[in-house]
Amino acid sequence: MRTKLEQDHIILFPEDRIDAANAAQVQSELESVIAANPGKEPVIDAGALSYISSAGLRVLLKLTKSLKKPLSVYNVTPEVYDIF
């Protein structure tokens, strides 16, 4: 997963799909990147995300719960937005 540091944020760029086949891997990557950048607020840029299943939504919900604050997700495609 590509990442970019910007001031107080770490921008995460998931690509293609997040579904049951890769949800655990994506969750692990997200947790690792966030742990490696303490004090940086994670932000998801979903522009390259073509599909997210309920397993992928669960990953984002777990992340939000662990952060104890809202998670910003932007550049959501219409297809992914419908699933949200």
Short mmCIF file of N, CA, C and O in Angstrom, two decimals:
data_model
loop_
_atom_site.label_atom_id
_atom_site.label_comp_id
_atom_site.label_asym_id
_atom_site.label_seq_id
_atom_site.Cartn_x
_atom_site.Cartn_y
_atom_site.Cartn_z
N MET A 1 0.86 -1.17 0.00
CA MET A 1 0.00 0.00 0.00
C MET A 1 0.90 1.23 0.00
O MET A 1 1.81 1.36 0.81
N ARG A 2 0.61 2.11 -0.89
CA ARG A 2 1.37 3.35 -0.99
C ARG A 2 0.93 4.29 0.13
O ARG A 2 -0.24 4.33 0.50
N THR A 3 1.90 5.04 0.66
CA THR A 3 1.61 6.02 1.70
C THR A 3 2.33 7.33 1.38
O THR A 3 3.28 7.35 0.59
N LYS A 4 1.85 8.40 2.00
CA LYS A 4 2.46 9.71 1.79
C LYS A 4 2.34 10.50 3.09
O LYS A 4 1.25 10.55 3.68
N LEU A 5 3.43 11.08 3.55
CA LEU A 5 3.41 11.91 4.75
C LEU A 5 3.17 13.35 4.35
O LEU A 5 3.84 13.87 3.45
N GLU A 6 2.23 13.98 5.02
CA GLU A 6 1.92 15.39 4.80
C GLU A 6 1.66 16.04 6.14
O GLU A 6 0.67 15.71 6.79
N GLN A 7 2.52 16.91 6.56
CA GLN A 7 2.39 17.62 7.83
C GLN A 7 2.01 16.67 8.95
O GLN A 7 2.81 15.84 9.34
N ASP A 8 0.79 16.78 9.49
CA ASP A 8 0.36 15.95 10.62
C ASP A 8 -0.41 14.71 10.19
O ASP A 8 -1.03 14.05 11.02
N HIS A 9 -0.41 14.40 8.90
CA HIS A 9 -1.20 13.28 8.38
C HIS A 9 -0.32 12.25 7.69
O HIS A 9 0.72 12.57 7.15
N ILE A 10 -0.80 11.04 7.72
CA ILE A 10 -0.25 10.00 6.86
C ILE A 10 -1.38 9.56 5.95
O ILE A 10 -2.45 9.15 6.41
N ILE A 11 -1.19 9.73 4.67
CA ILE A 11 -2.23 9.40 3.70
C ILE A 11 -1.96 7.99 3.20
O ILE A 11 -0.85 7.67 2.77
N LEU A 12 -2.98 7.16 3.27
CA LEU A 12 -2.90 5.76 2.87
C LEU A 12 -3.70 5.58 1.58
O LEU A 12 -4.83 6.08 1.48
N PHE A 13 -3.13 4.89 0.63
CA PHE A 13 -3.75 4.72 -0.69
C PHE A 13 -4.02 3.24 -0.98
O PHE A 13 -3.23 2.57 -1.64
N PRO A 14 -5.14 2.69 -0.48
CA PRO A 14 -5.47 1.31 -0.84
C PRO A 14 -5.79 1.24 -2.34
O PRO A 14 -6.31 2.20 -2.90
N GLU A 15 -5.46 0.11 -2.94
CA GLU A 15 -5.67 -0.04 -4.38
C GLU A 15 -6.51 -1.27 -4.69
O GLU A 15 -6.52 -2.24 -3.94
N ASP A 16 -7.19 -1.20 -5.81
CA ASP A 16 -7.99 -2.29 -6.36
C ASP A 16 -9.16 -2.66 -5.46
O ASP A 16 -10.16 -1.98 -5.48
N ARG A 17 -9.00 -3.71 -4.67
CA ARG A 17 -10.12 -4.25 -3.89
C ARG A 17 -9.70 -4.49 -2.44
O ARG A 17 -8.56 -4.82 -2.17
N ILE A 18 -10.66 -4.35 -1.55
CA ILE A 18 -10.51 -4.86 -0.19
C ILE A 18 -11.70 -5.77 0.03
O ILE A 18 -12.84 -5.32 0.05
N ASP A 19 -11.42 -7.06 0.12
CA ASP A 19 -12.49 -8.05 0.30
C ASP A 19 -12.00 -9.15 1.22
O ASP A 19 -10.92 -9.04 1.82
N ALA A 20 -12.77 -10.21 1.35
CA ALA A 20 -12.43 -11.28 2.28
C ALA A 20 -11.07 -11.91 1.98
O ALA A 20 -10.38 -12.37 2.88
N ALA A 21 -10.68 -11.91 0.71
CA ALA A 21 -9.41 -12.53 0.32
C ALA A 21 -8.19 -11.77 0.83
O ALA A 21 -7.15 -12.37 1.09
N ASN A 22 -8.31 -10.45 1.00
CA ASN A 22 -7.12 -9.68 1.40
C ASN A 22 -7.36 -8.76 2.59
O ASN A 22 -6.47 -7.98 2.96
N ALA A 23 -8.52 -8.82 3.22
CA ALA A 23 -8.84 -7.91 4.32
C ALA A 23 -7.84 -8.00 5.47
O ALA A 23 -7.40 -6.98 6.01
N ALA A 24 -7.44 -9.21 5.85
CA ALA A 24 -6.49 -9.38 6.94
C ALA A 24 -5.14 -8.75 6.60
O ALA A 24 -4.51 -8.10 7.44
N GLN A 25 -4.71 -8.92 5.36
CA GLN A 25 -3.44 -8.33 4.92
C GLN A 25 -3.52 -6.80 4.92
O GLN A 25 -2.61 -6.13 5.39
N VAL A 26 -4.61 -6.25 4.42
CA VAL A 26 -4.80 -4.80 4.40
C VAL A 26 -4.83 -4.25 5.82
O VAL A 26 -4.19 -3.24 6.12
N GLN A 27 -5.54 -4.94 6.71
CA GLN A 27 -5.60 -4.50 8.10
C GLN A 27 -4.21 -4.49 8.72
O GLN A 27 -3.83 -3.54 9.40
N SER A 28 -3.45 -5.53 8.47
CA SER A 28 -2.08 -5.61 9.00
C SER A 28 -1.21 -4.48 8.46
O SER A 28 -0.45 -3.86 9.21
N GLU A 29 -1.32 -4.20 7.17
CA GLU A 29 -0.55 -3.10 6.56
C GLU A 29 -0.93 -1.76 7.17
O GLU A 29 -0.06 -0.95 7.50
N LEU A 30 -2.23 -1.51 7.31
CA LEU A 30 -2.70 -0.26 7.90
C LEU A 30 -2.16 -0.09 9.32
O LEU A 30 -1.63 0.96 9.68
N GLU A 31 -2.29 -1.14 10.11
CA GLU A 31 -1.81 -1.08 11.50
C GLU A 31 -0.31 -0.84 11.57
O GLU A 31 0.16 -0.06 12.40
N SER A 32 0.45 -1.50 10.69
CA SER A 32 1.91 -1.34 10.69
C SER A 32 2.32 0.08 10.33
O SER A 32 3.19 0.68 10.97
N VAL A 33 1.71 0.62 9.29
CA VAL A 33 2.03 1.98 8.85
C VAL A 33 1.67 2.99 9.93
O VAL A 33 2.45 3.91 10.22
N ILE A 34 0.52 2.83 10.54
CA ILE A 34 0.09 3.77 11.59
C ILE A 34 1.00 3.67 12.81
O ILE A 34 1.40 4.68 13.38
N ALA A 35 1.37 2.44 13.18
CA ALA A 35 2.27 2.25 14.33
C ALA A 35 3.65 2.84 14.06
O ALA A 35 4.30 3.35 14.98
N ALA A 36 4.09 2.80 12.81
CA ALA A 36 5.40 3.34 12.45
C ALA A 36 5.41 4.86 12.36
O ALA A 36 6.48 5.46 12.22
N ASN A 37 4.24 5.48 12.42
CA ASN A 37 4.13 6.94 12.30
C ASN A 37 3.29 7.51 13.43
O ASN A 37 2.23 8.10 13.19
N PRO A 38 3.75 7.36 14.67
CA PRO A 38 2.96 7.85 15.80
C PRO A 38 2.78 9.36 15.72
O PRO A 38 3.67 10.09 15.26
N GLY A 39 1.61 9.80 16.12
CA GLY A 39 1.31 11.23 16.10
C GLY A 39 0.81 11.74 14.77
O GLY A 39 0.37 12.88 14.66
N LYS A 40 0.86 10.91 13.75
CA LYS A 40 0.33 11.28 12.43
C LYS A 40 -1.10 10.76 12.31
O LYS A 40 -1.37 9.60 12.58
N GLU A 41 -2.00 11.64 11.92
CA GLU A 41 -3.39 11.23 11.75
C GLU A 41 -3.56 10.50 10.42
O GLU A 41 -3.24 11.05 9.36
N PRO A 42 -4.06 9.25 10.43
CA PRO A 42 -4.26 8.53 9.18
C PRO A 42 -5.46 9.05 8.40
O PRO A 42 -6.48 9.41 8.99
N VAL A 43 -5.29 9.11 7.10
CA VAL A 43 -6.35 9.53 6.17
C VAL A 43 -6.32 8.54 5.01
O VAL A 43 -5.25 8.18 4.53
N ILE A 44 -7.48 8.11 4.58
CA ILE A 44 -7.58 7.15 3.47
C ILE A 44 -7.94 7.91 2.19
O ILE A 44 -8.94 8.60 2.14
N ASP A 45 -7.11 7.76 1.16
CA ASP A 45 -7.43 8.27 -0.17
C ASP A 45 -7.88 7.05 -0.98
O ASP A 45 -7.08 6.20 -1.35
N ALA A 46 -9.18 6.96 -1.22
CA ALA A 46 -9.77 5.78 -1.85
C ALA A 46 -9.91 5.93 -3.37
O ALA A 46 -10.65 5.17 -3.99
N GLY A 47 -9.19 6.84 -3.97
CA GLY A 47 -9.30 7.08 -5.40
C GLY A 47 -8.98 5.88 -6.27
O GLY A 47 -9.53 5.73 -7.35
N ALA A 48 -8.07 5.01 -5.80
CA ALA A 48 -7.68 3.83 -6.58
C ALA A 48 -8.38 2.56 -6.11
O ALA A 48 -8.07 1.47 -6.56
N LEU A 49 -9.33 2.72 -5.20
CA LEU A 49 -10.07 1.57 -4.66
C LEU A 49 -11.30 1.34 -5.54
O LEU A 49 -12.16 2.20 -5.66
N SER A 50 -11.36 0.18 -6.17
CA SER A 50 -12.47 -0.10 -7.09
C SER A 50 -13.61 -0.86 -6.43
O SER A 50 -14.73 -0.85 -6.93
N TYR A 51 -13.33 -1.53 -5.29
CA TYR A 51 -14.37 -2.32 -4.62
C TYR A 51 -13.99 -2.50 -3.16
O TYR A 51 -12.82 -2.66 -2.83
N ILE A 52 -14.99 -2.49 -2.30
CA ILE A 52 -14.80 -2.82 -0.89
C ILE A 52 -15.99 -3.66 -0.45
O ILE A 52 -17.13 -3.31 -0.71
N SER A 53 -15.69 -4.79 0.17
CA SER A 53 -16.76 -5.67 0.65
C SER A 53 -17.03 -5.38 2.12
O SER A 53 -16.40 -4.52 2.73
N SER A 54 -17.93 -6.15 2.69
CA SER A 54 -18.21 -5.99 4.12
C SER A 54 -16.97 -6.29 4.95
O SER A 54 -16.74 -5.67 5.99
N ALA A 55 -16.12 -7.19 4.47
CA ALA A 55 -14.87 -7.48 5.18
C ALA A 55 -13.95 -6.26 5.16
O ALA A 55 -13.28 -5.95 6.14
N GLY A 56 -13.94 -5.54 4.05
CA GLY A 56 -13.16 -4.32 3.95
C GLY A 56 -13.71 -3.22 4.82
O GLY A 56 -12.97 -2.48 5.47
N LEU A 57 -15.03 -3.11 4.86
CA LEU A 57 -15.67 -2.12 5.75
C LEU A 57 -15.34 -2.42 7.21
O LEU A 57 -15.09 -1.51 8.00
N ARG A 58 -15.30 -3.69 7.54
CA ARG A 58 -14.96 -4.10 8.90
C ARG A 58 -13.53 -3.64 9.25
O ARG A 58 -13.27 -3.19 10.36
N VAL A 59 -12.62 -3.74 8.30
CA VAL A 59 -11.24 -3.28 8.52
C VAL A 59 -11.24 -1.79 8.86
O VAL A 59 -10.58 -1.36 9.81
N LEU A 60 -11.97 -1.00 8.08
CA LEU A 60 -12.02 0.44 8.33
C LEU A 60 -12.71 0.77 9.65
O LEU A 60 -12.28 1.69 10.37
N LEU A 61 -13.74 0.02 10.00
CA LEU A 61 -14.42 0.24 11.28
C LEU A 61 -13.52 -0.10 12.46
O LEU A 61 -13.49 0.62 13.45
N LYS A 62 -12.77 -1.20 12.35
CA LYS A 62 -11.82 -1.57 13.41
C LYS A 62 -10.76 -0.49 13.57
O LYS A 62 -10.36 -0.14 14.68
N LEU A 63 -10.28 0.02 12.44
CA LEU A 63 -9.27 1.08 12.47
C LEU A 63 -9.84 2.32 13.16
O LEU A 63 -9.19 2.91 14.03
N THR A 64 -11.03 2.70 12.79
CA THR A 64 -11.67 3.86 13.40
C THR A 64 -11.83 3.67 14.90
O THR A 64 -11.56 4.57 15.69
N LYS A 65 -12.26 2.47 15.29
CA LYS A 65 -12.44 2.19 16.71
C LYS A 65 -11.11 2.26 17.47
O LYS A 65 -11.04 2.79 18.57
N SER A 66 -10.04 1.76 16.87
CA SER A 66 -8.74 1.79 17.53
C SER A 66 -8.19 3.21 17.64
O SER A 66 -7.46 3.52 18.58
N LEU A 67 -8.54 4.07 16.67
CA LEU A 67 -8.08 5.46 16.71
C LEU A 67 -8.86 6.28 17.73
O LEU A 67 -8.40 7.33 18.17
N LYS A 68 -10.08 5.83 18.04
CA LYS A 68 -10.98 6.53 18.96
C LYS A 68 -11.33 7.94 18.47
O LYS A 68 -11.52 8.86 19.25
N LYS A 69 -11.37 8.08 17.15
CA LYS A 69 -11.82 9.31 16.53
C LYS A 69 -12.19 8.98 15.08
O LYS A 69 -11.82 7.93 14.57
N PRO A 70 -12.92 9.86 14.43
CA PRO A 70 -13.33 9.58 13.04
C PRO A 70 -12.13 9.40 12.10
O PRO A 70 -11.08 10.01 12.29
N LEU A 71 -12.32 8.55 11.12
CA LEU A 71 -11.33 8.31 10.09
C LEU A 71 -11.80 9.02 8.83
O LEU A 71 -12.91 8.79 8.36
N SER A 72 -10.95 9.87 8.27
CA SER A 72 -11.30 10.57 7.03
C SER A 72 -11.01 9.67 5.84
O SER A 72 -9.92 9.10 5.73
N VAL A 73 -12.00 9.57 4.96
CA VAL A 73 -11.87 8.81 3.71
C VAL A 73 -12.32 9.75 2.60
O VAL A 73 -13.42 10.29 2.65
N TYR A 74 -11.46 9.97 1.61
CA TYR A 74 -11.85 10.86 0.52
C TYR A 74 -11.46 10.28 -0.82
O TYR A 74 -10.83 9.23 -0.89
N ASN A 75 -11.85 10.97 -1.90
CA ASN A 75 -11.67 10.50 -3.28
C ASN A 75 -12.34 9.15 -3.50
O ASN A 75 -11.81 8.28 -4.18
N VAL A 76 -13.50 8.97 -2.92
CA VAL A 76 -14.23 7.71 -3.04
C VAL A 76 -14.95 7.67 -4.38
O VAL A 76 -15.67 8.61 -4.74
N THR A 77 -14.75 6.58 -5.11
CA THR A 77 -15.43 6.43 -6.40
C THR A 77 -16.92 6.19 -6.16
O THR A 77 -17.31 5.74 -5.08
N PRO A 78 -17.76 6.48 -7.14
CA PRO A 78 -19.19 6.25 -6.98
C PRO A 78 -19.53 4.80 -6.62
O PRO A 78 -20.42 4.55 -5.82
N GLU A 79 -18.80 3.85 -7.19
CA GLU A 79 -19.07 2.43 -6.91
C GLU A 79 -18.80 2.10 -5.45
O GLU A 79 -19.58 1.40 -4.79
N VAL A 80 -17.69 2.59 -4.94
CA VAL A 80 -17.34 2.34 -3.53
C VAL A 80 -18.25 3.15 -2.61
O VAL A 80 -18.68 2.65 -1.56
N TYR A 81 -18.60 4.35 -3.02
CA TYR A 81 -19.50 5.17 -2.22
C TYR A 81 -20.84 4.48 -2.00
O TYR A 81 -21.40 4.53 -0.91
N ASP A 82 -21.35 3.82 -3.03
CA ASP A 82 -22.61 3.08 -2.90
C ASP A 82 -22.51 2.00 -1.82
O ASP A 82 -23.48 1.76 -1.10
N ILE A 83 -21.37 1.37 -1.70
CA ILE A 83 -21.18 0.32 -0.70
C ILE A 83 -21.07 0.94 0.70
O ILE A 83 -21.61 0.40 1.65
N PHE A 84 -20.42 2.09 0.80
CA PHE A 84 -20.33 2.79 2.09
C PHE A 84 -21.72 3.13 2.57
O PHE A 84 -22.06 3.02 3.71
#
